[in-house]
Coordinates of C-alpha atoms and ligand atoms in Angstrom, one line a residue:
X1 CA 96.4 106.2 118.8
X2 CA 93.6 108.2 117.7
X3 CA 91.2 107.4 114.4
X4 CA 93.1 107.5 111.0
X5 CA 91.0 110.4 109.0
X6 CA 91.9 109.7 105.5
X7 CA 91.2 112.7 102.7
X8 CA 91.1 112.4 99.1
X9 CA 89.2 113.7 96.2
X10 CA 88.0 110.1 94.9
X11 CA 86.4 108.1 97.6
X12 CA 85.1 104.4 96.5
X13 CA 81.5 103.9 97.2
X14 CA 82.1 100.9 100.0
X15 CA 79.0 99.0 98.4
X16 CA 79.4 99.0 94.4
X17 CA 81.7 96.2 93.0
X18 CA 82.3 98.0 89.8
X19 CA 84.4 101.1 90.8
X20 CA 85.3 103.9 88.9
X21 CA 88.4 102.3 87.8
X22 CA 91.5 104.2 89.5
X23 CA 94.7 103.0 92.2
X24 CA 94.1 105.7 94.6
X25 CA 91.1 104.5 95.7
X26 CA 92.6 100.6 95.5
X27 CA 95.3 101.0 97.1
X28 CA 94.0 103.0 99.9
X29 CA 91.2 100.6 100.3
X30 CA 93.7 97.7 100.5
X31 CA 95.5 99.8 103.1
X32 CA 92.6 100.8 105.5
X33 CA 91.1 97.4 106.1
X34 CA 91.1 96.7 109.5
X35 CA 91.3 99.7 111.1
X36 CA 88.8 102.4 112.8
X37 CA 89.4 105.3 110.0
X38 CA 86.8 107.7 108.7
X39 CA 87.4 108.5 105.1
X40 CA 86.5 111.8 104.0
X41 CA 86.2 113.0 100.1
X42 CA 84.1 113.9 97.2
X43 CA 80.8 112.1 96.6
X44 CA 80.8 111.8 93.0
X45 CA 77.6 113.5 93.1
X46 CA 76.4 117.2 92.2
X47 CA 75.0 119.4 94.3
X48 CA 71.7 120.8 94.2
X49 CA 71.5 124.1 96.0
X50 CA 73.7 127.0 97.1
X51 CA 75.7 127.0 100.3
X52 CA 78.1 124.4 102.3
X53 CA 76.9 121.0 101.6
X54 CA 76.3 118.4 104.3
X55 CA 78.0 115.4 104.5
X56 CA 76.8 112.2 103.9
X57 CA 78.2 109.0 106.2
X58 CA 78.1 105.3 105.4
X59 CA 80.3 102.9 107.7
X60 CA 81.1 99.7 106.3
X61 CA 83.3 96.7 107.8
X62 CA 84.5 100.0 110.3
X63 CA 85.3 102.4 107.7
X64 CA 83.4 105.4 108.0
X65 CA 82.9 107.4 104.0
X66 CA 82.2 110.8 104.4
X67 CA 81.2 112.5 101.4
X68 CA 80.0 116.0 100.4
X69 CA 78.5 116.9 96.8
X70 CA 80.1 119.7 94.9
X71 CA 78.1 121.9 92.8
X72 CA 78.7 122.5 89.1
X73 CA 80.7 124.9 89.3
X74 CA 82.6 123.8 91.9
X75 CA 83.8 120.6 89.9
X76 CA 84.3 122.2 86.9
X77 CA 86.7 124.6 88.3
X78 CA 88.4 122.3 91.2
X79 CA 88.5 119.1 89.5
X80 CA 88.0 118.8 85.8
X81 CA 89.8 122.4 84.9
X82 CA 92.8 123.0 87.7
X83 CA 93.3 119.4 89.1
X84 CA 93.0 117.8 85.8
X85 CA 93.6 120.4 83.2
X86 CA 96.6 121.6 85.1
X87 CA 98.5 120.3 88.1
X88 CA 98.0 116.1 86.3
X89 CA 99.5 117.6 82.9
X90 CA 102.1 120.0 84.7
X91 CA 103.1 116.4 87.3
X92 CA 103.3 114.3 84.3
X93 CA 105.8 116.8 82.5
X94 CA 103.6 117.6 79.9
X95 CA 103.3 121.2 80.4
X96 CA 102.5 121.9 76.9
X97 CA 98.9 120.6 78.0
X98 CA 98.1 122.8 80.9
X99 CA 95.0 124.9 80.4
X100 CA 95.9 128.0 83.3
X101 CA 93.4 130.0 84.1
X102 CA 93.0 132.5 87.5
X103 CA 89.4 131.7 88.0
X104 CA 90.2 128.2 88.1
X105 CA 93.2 128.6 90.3
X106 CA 90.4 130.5 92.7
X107 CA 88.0 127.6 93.2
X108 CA 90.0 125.2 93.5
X109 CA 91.7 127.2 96.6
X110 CA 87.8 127.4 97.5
X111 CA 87.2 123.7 97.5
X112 CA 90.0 123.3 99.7
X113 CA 88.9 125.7 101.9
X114 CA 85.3 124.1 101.8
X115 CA 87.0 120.8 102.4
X116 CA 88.6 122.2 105.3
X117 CA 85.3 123.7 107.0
X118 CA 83.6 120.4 106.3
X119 CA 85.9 118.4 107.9
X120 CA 86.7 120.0 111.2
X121 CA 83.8 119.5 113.1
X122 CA 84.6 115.9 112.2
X123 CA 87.6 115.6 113.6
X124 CA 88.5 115.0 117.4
X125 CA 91.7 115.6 118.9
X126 CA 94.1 112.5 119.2
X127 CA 93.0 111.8 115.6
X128 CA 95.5 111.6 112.7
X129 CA 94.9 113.2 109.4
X130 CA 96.4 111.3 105.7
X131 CA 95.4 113.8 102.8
X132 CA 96.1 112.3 99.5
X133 CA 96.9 113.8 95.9
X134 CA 97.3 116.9 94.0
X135 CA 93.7 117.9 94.2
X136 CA 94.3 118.7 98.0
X137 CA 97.6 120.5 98.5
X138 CA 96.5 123.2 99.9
X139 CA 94.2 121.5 102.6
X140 CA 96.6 121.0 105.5
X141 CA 97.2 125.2 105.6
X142 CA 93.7 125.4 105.0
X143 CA 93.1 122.7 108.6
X144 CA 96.0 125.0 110.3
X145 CA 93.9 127.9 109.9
X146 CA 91.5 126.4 111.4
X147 CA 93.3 125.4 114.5
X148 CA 94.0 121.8 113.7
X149 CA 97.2 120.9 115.4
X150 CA 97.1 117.2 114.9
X151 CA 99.4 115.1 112.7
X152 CA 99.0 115.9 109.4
X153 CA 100.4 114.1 106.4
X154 CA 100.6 114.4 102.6
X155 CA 100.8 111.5 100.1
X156 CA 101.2 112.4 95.8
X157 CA 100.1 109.9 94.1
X158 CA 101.3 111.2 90.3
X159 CA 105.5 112.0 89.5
X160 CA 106.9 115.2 90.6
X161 CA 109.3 116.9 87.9
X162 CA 112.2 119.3 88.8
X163 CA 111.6 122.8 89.7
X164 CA 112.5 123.6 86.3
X165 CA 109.5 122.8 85.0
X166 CA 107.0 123.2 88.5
X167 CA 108.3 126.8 88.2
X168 CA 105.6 127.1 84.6
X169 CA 102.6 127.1 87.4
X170 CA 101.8 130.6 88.1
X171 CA 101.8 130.6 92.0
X172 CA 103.9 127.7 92.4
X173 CA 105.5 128.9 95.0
X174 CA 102.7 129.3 96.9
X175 CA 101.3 126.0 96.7
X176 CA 104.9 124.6 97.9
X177 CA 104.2 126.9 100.5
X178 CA 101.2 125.5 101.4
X179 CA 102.8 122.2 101.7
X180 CA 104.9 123.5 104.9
X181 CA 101.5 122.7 106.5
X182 CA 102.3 118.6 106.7
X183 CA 104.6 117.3 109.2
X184 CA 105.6 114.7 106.5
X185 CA 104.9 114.5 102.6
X186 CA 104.6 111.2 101.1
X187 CA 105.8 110.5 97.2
X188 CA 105.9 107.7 95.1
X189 CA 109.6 107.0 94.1
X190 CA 113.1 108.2 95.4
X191 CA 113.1 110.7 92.0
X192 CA 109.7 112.3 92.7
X193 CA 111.3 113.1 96.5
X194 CA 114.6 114.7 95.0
X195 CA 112.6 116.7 92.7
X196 CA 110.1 118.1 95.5
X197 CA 112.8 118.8 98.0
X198 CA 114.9 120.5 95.3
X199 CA 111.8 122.4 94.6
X200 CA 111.5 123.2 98.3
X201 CA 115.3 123.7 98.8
X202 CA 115.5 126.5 95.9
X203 CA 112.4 128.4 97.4
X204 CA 113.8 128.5 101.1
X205 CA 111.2 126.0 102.5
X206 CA 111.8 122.6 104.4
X207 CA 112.7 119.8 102.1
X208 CA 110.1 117.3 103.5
X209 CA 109.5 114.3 101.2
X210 CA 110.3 111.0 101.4
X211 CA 109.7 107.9 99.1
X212 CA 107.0 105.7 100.1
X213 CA 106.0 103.5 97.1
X214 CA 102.6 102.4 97.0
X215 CA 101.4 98.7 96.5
X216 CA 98.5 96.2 96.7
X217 CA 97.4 93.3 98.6
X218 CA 99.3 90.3 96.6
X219 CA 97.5 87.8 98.5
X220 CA 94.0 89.0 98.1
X221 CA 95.1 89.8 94.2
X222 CA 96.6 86.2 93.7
X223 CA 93.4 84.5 95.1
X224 CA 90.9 86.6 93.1
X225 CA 93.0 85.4 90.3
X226 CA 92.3 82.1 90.6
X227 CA 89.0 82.1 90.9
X228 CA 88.8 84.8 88.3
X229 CA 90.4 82.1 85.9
X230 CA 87.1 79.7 86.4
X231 CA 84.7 82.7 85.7
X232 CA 82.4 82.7 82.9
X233 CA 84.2 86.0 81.8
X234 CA 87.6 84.3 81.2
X235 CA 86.3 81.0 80.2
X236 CA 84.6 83.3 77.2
X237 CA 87.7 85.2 76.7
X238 CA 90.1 81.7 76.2
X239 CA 87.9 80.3 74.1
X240 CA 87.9 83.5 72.0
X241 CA 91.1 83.3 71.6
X242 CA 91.2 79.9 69.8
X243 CA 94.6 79.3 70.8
X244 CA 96.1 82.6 70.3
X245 CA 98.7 84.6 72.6
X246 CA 96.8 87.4 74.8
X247 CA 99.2 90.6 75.4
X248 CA 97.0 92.8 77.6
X249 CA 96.6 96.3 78.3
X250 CA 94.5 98.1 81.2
X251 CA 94.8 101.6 81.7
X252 CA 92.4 104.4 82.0
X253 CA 92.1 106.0 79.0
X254 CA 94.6 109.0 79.9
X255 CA 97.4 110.4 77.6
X256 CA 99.8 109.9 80.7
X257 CA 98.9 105.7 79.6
X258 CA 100.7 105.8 75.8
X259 CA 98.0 104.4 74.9
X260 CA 98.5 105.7 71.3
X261 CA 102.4 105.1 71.5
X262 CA 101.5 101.5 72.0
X263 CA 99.6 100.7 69.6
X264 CA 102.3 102.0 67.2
X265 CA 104.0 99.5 68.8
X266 CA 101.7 96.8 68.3
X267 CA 101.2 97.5 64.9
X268 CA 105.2 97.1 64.2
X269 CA 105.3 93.7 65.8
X270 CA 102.8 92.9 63.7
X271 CA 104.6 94.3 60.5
X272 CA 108.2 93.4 61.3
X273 CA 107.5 89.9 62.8
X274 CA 104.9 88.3 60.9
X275 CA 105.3 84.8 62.4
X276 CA 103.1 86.7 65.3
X277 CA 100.4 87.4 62.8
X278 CA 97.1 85.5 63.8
X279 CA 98.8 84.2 66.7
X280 CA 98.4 86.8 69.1
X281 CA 95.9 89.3 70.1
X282 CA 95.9 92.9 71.9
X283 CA 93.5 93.4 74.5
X284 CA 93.7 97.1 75.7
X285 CA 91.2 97.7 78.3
X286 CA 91.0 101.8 78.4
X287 CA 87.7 103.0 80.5
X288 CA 86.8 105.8 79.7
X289 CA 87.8 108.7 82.5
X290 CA 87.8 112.4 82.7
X291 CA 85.9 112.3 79.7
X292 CA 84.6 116.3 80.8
X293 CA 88.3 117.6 79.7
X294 CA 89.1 118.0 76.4
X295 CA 92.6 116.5 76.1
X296 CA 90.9 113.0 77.2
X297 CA 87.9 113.4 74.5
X298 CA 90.6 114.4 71.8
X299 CA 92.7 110.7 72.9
X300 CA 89.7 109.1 72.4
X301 CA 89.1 109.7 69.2
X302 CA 92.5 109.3 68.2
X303 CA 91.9 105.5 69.8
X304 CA 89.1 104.7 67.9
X305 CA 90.9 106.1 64.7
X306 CA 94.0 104.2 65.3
X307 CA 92.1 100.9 66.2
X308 CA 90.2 100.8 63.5
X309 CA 92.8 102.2 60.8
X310 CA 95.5 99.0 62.3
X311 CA 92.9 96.6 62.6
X312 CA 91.5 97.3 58.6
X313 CA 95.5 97.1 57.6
X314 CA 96.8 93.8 59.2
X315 CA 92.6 92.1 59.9
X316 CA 92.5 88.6 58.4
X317 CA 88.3 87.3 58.2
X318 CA 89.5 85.5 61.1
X319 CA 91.6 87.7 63.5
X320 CA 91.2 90.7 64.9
X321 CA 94.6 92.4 66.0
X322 CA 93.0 94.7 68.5
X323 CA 90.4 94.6 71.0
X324 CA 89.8 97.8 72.6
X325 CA 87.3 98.6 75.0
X326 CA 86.3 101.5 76.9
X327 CA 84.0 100.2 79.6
X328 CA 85.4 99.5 83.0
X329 CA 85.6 95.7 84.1
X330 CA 85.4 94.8 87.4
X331 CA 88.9 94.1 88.9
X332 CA 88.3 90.3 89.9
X333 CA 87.2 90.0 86.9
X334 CA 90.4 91.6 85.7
X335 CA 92.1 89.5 88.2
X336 CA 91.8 86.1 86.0
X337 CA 92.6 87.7 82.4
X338 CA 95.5 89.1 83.7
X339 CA 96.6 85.0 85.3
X340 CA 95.4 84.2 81.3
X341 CA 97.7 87.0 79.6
X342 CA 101.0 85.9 78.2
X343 CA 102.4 89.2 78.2
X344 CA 101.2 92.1 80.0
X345 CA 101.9 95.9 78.1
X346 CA 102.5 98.6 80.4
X347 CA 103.8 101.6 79.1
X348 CA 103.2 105.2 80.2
X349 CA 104.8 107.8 79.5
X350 CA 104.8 108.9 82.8
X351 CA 103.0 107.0 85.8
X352 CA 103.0 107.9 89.0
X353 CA 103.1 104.4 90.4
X354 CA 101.0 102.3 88.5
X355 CA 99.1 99.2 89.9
X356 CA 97.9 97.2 87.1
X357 CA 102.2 96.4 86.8
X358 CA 101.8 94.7 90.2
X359 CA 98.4 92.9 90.3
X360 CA 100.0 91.2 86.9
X361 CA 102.8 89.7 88.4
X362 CA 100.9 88.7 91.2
X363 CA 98.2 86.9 89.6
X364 CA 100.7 85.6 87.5
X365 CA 100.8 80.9 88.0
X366 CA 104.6 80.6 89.1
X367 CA 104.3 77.2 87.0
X368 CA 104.1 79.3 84.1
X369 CA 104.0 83.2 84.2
X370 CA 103.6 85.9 82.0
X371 CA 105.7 88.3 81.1
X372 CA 105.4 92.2 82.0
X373 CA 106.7 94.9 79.6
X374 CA 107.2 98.0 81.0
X375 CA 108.0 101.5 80.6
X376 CA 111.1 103.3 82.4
X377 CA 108.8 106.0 83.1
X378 CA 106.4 104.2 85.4
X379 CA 107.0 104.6 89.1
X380 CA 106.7 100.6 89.2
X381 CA 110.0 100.7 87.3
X382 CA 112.5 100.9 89.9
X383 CA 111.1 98.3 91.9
X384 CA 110.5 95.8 88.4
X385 CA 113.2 96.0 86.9
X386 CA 113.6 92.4 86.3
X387 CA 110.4 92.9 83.6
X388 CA 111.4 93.8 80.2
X389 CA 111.7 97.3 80.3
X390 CA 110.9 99.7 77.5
X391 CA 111.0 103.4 76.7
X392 CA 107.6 103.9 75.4
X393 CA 108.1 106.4 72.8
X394 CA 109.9 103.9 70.1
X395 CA 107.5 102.0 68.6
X396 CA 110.2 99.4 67.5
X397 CA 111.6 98.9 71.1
X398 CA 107.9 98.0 71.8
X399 CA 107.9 95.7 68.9
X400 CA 111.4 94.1 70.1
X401 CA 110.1 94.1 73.6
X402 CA 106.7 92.3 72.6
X403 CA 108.8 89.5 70.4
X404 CA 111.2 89.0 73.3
X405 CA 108.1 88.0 76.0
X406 CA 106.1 86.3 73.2
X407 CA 108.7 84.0 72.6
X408 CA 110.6 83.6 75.9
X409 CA 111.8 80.4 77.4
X410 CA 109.8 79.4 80.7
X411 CA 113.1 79.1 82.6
X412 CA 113.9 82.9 81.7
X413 CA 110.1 83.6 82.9
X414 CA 110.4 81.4 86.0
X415 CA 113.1 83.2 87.1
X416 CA 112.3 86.5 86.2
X417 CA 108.5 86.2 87.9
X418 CA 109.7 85.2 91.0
X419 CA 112.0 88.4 91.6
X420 CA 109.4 90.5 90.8
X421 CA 107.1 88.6 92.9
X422 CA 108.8 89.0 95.8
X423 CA 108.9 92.8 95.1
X424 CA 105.5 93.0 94.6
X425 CA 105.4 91.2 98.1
X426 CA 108.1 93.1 99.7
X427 CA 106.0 95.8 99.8
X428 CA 102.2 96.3 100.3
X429 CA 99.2 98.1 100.6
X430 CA 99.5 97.6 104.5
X431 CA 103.0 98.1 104.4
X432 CA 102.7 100.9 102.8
X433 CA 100.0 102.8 104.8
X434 CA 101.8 101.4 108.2
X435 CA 105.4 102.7 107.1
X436 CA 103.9 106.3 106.2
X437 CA 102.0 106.4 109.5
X438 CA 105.0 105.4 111.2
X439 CA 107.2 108.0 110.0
X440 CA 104.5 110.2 110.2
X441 CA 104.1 109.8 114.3
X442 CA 107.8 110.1 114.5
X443 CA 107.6 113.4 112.0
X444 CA 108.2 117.2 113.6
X445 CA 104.7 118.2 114.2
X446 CA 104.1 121.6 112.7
X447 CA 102.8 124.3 115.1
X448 CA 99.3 125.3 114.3
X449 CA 99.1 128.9 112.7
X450 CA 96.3 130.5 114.4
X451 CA 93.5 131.8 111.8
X452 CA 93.8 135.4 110.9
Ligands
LIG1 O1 89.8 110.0 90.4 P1 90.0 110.0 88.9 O2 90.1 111.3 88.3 O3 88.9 109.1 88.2 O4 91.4 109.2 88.5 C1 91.8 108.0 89.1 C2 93.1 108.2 89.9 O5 94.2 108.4 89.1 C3 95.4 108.7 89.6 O6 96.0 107.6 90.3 C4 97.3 107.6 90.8 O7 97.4 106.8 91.9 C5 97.8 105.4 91.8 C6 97.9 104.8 93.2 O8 98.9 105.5 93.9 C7 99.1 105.3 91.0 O9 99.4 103.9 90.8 C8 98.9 106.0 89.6 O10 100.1 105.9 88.9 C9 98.4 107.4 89.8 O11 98.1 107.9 88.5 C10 95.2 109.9 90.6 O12 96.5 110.2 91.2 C11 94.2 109.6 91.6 O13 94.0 110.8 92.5 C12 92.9 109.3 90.9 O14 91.9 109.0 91.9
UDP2 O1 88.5 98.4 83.9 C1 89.3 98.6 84.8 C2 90.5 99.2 84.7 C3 91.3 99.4 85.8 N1 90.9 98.9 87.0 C4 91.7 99.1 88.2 O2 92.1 100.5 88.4 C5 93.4 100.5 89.0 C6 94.3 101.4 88.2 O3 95.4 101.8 89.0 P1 96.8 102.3 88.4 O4 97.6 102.6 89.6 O5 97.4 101.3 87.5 O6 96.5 103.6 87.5 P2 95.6 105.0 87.8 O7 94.3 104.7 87.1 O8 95.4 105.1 89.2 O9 96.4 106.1 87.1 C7 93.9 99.1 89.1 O10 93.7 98.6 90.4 C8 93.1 98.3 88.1 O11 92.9 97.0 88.4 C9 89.7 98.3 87.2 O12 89.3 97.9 88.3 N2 88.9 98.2 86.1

């Protein structure tokens, strides 16, 4: 088999230990160890003049990044404005939120194409392309009219809705079009690939998706754990805590997260059961991300109001309810407060898989674990459904949820913790990338369409 060419908008910078907090990037990274890939994306970086950029390589542990710089422009109307300001509301059903706009719609079809020129040259013939995410659906039509006839899949990282609501994006149709260009298209839970092939099926086109959920590398996780517990980080954090519960939080700070939902919920455990009062505190971890779109600088604010206005209410001179920061922390770091949190508070609204779910349960200490909350409406759900699950939108389910775990018996979190460790184990990073690869080889290949 040829070299695995992986595409995706966000690239990790092979070198940096602090990443720009994301699970595309982790979970790809978990998947490609090992192999001899080339991973092609954006650079994070602006470009300086006019004209196709060149790309930039760095190989580490034999992983080649390839990276080209985008101008302005070009990231304003690709990625911030259509990728983030459209498709991520539109895929998270929050259509209300999409921002259309033609121009936007154009670049982003030129980014692709851009993309597309960049990468062929790149490319030999036995290789096998993985694009990834909604910033790239057009790309495979874009490689076919450039002659690429080599396997080409398609993984979504974010929930699909039903046509019913896909149908809002003008020229929907076309970018499901586009999507004929993949011999296989990847999605993140068994609804997501219903919902996509009804979309396909109602526009004529080849139902084509299949449910591959993502995961991480539990054992790699579990071991940065335990040394994460011994680092200075979480030795300050415990001793913080004088005793106190720790429910945590870790999201980027996206409205897809309910960040605000959950804080309502917070703030009625706090008010309903007040045998929890100075006994346990919130850590939300929320890095800031997108922070260029409006929607995200708008949630933001609303953060800081609802902090502060919940921790004034229920603050005692010695206890702070919340702790809310917006800074990224590096994930081995992450890695031993999640092994120190009691409960773990995961609820989005929507999610298309959501990683933070799994590296909690498997950092847990199977002598004593923590408990996960969770929404319905992550795509984590199906699999961890022995975690305490919640719809995220009742701010006294929350509260219910949160008394449930904080007071739990450790037989019930034994025995719940090791279900949904074997879950988490069942299926992988690796496992992941090999099944998708596999069924990708054995996929139809599509006959190139010659350029016009
Ligand atoms: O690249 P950014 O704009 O900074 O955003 C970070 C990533 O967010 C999204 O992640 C999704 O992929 C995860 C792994 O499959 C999944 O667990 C999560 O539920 C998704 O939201 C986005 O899809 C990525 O493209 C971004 O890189
Ligand atoms: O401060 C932070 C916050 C998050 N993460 C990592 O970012 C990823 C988030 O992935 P997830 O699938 O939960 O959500 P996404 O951000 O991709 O929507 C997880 O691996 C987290 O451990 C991190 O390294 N530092």
């Amino acid at each position: 088999m040829g070299r695995l060419i992986i595409v995706s908008n966000r690239v990790p910078s092979p070198r940096e230990r602090t990443q720009p907090a994301g699970g595309l990037a982790v979970g790809l990274r978990d998947a490609v160890r090992g192999g001899s890939s080339m991973w092609f994306g954006w650079s994070g970086n602006q470009a300086e003049g006019e004209g196709d950029p060149e790309p930039s390589f760095d190989t580490v542990d034999g992983v080649t990044y390839a990276t080209i710089d985008l101008t302005e422009s070009q990231h304003e109307g690709f990625y911030q404005n259509f990728s983030n300001g459209i498709l991520w509301p539109l895929f998270h059903y929050r259509v209300g939120l999409m921002n259309y706009s033609r121009r936007d719609w154009q670049i982003y079809l030129e980014v692709n194409a851009l993309f597309a020129r960049t990468l062929v040259p790149l490319l030999k013939p036995d290789d096998v392309v993985w694009v990834h995410d909604y910033h790239l659906f057009p790309l495979g039509q874009a490689l076919r009219d450039l002659g690429v006839t080599t396997r080409i899949g398609f993984f979504l990282h974010i929930p699909v809705p039903p046509w019913s609501l896909v149908r809002s994006l003008p020229g929907a149709e076309l970018l499901l079009e586009d999507l004929q260009a993949y011999d296989l298209i990847g999605v993140q839970t068994d609804e997501d690939a219903d919902n996509l092939n009804q979309s396909f099926r109602v526009n004529g086109l080849t139902e084509r998706a299949r449910a591959f959920p993502i995961g991480i590398d539990p054992h790699e996780f579990r071991a940065q754990a335990e040394a994460g517990v011994g680092s200075d980080e979480a030795e300050r954090l415990r001793a913080s805590l004088r005793g106190a519960a720790l429910v945590l939080g870790v999201d980027r700070l996206d409205y897809s997260k309910g960040l605000p939902e959950r804080f309502r919920g917070y703030e009625a455990l706090i008010a309903r059961y007040p045998e929890h009062r100075g006994k346990v505190t919130f850590l939300q971890v929320a890095p800031v991300s997108r922070g260029d779109v409006e929607e995200y600088r708008l949630l933001r604010r609303q953060l800081d109001e609802l902090t502060g206005r919940i921790n004034g209410a229920y603050a005692e001179f010695d206890w702070t309810p919340i702790r809310y920061i917006t800074r990224p922390i590096a994930r081995d770091i992450l890695a031993g407060f999640y092994r120190m949190a009691d409960v773990a508070l995961i609820t989005p609204l929507r999610d298309g898989m959501n990683l933070v779910a799994k590296e909690y349960i498997a950092a847990q200490d199977g002598e004593s674990p923590g408990v996960l909350v969770l929404s319905h409406f992550a795509g984590a759900a199906p699999e961890l459904d022995e975690a305490v699950l919640v719809n995220p939108y009742d701010a006294d389910e929350i509260a219910d949820a949160l008394h449930q775990a904080l007071t739990m018996g450790l037989d019930e979190r034994k025995a719940r913790w090791r279900k949904l460790d074997a879950e988490v184990r069942r299926t992988t990073a690796g496992s992941w990338a090999r099944d998708f690869l596999q069924a990708l080889d054995e996929a139809q290949a599509t006959p190139a369409t010659p350029a016009a």
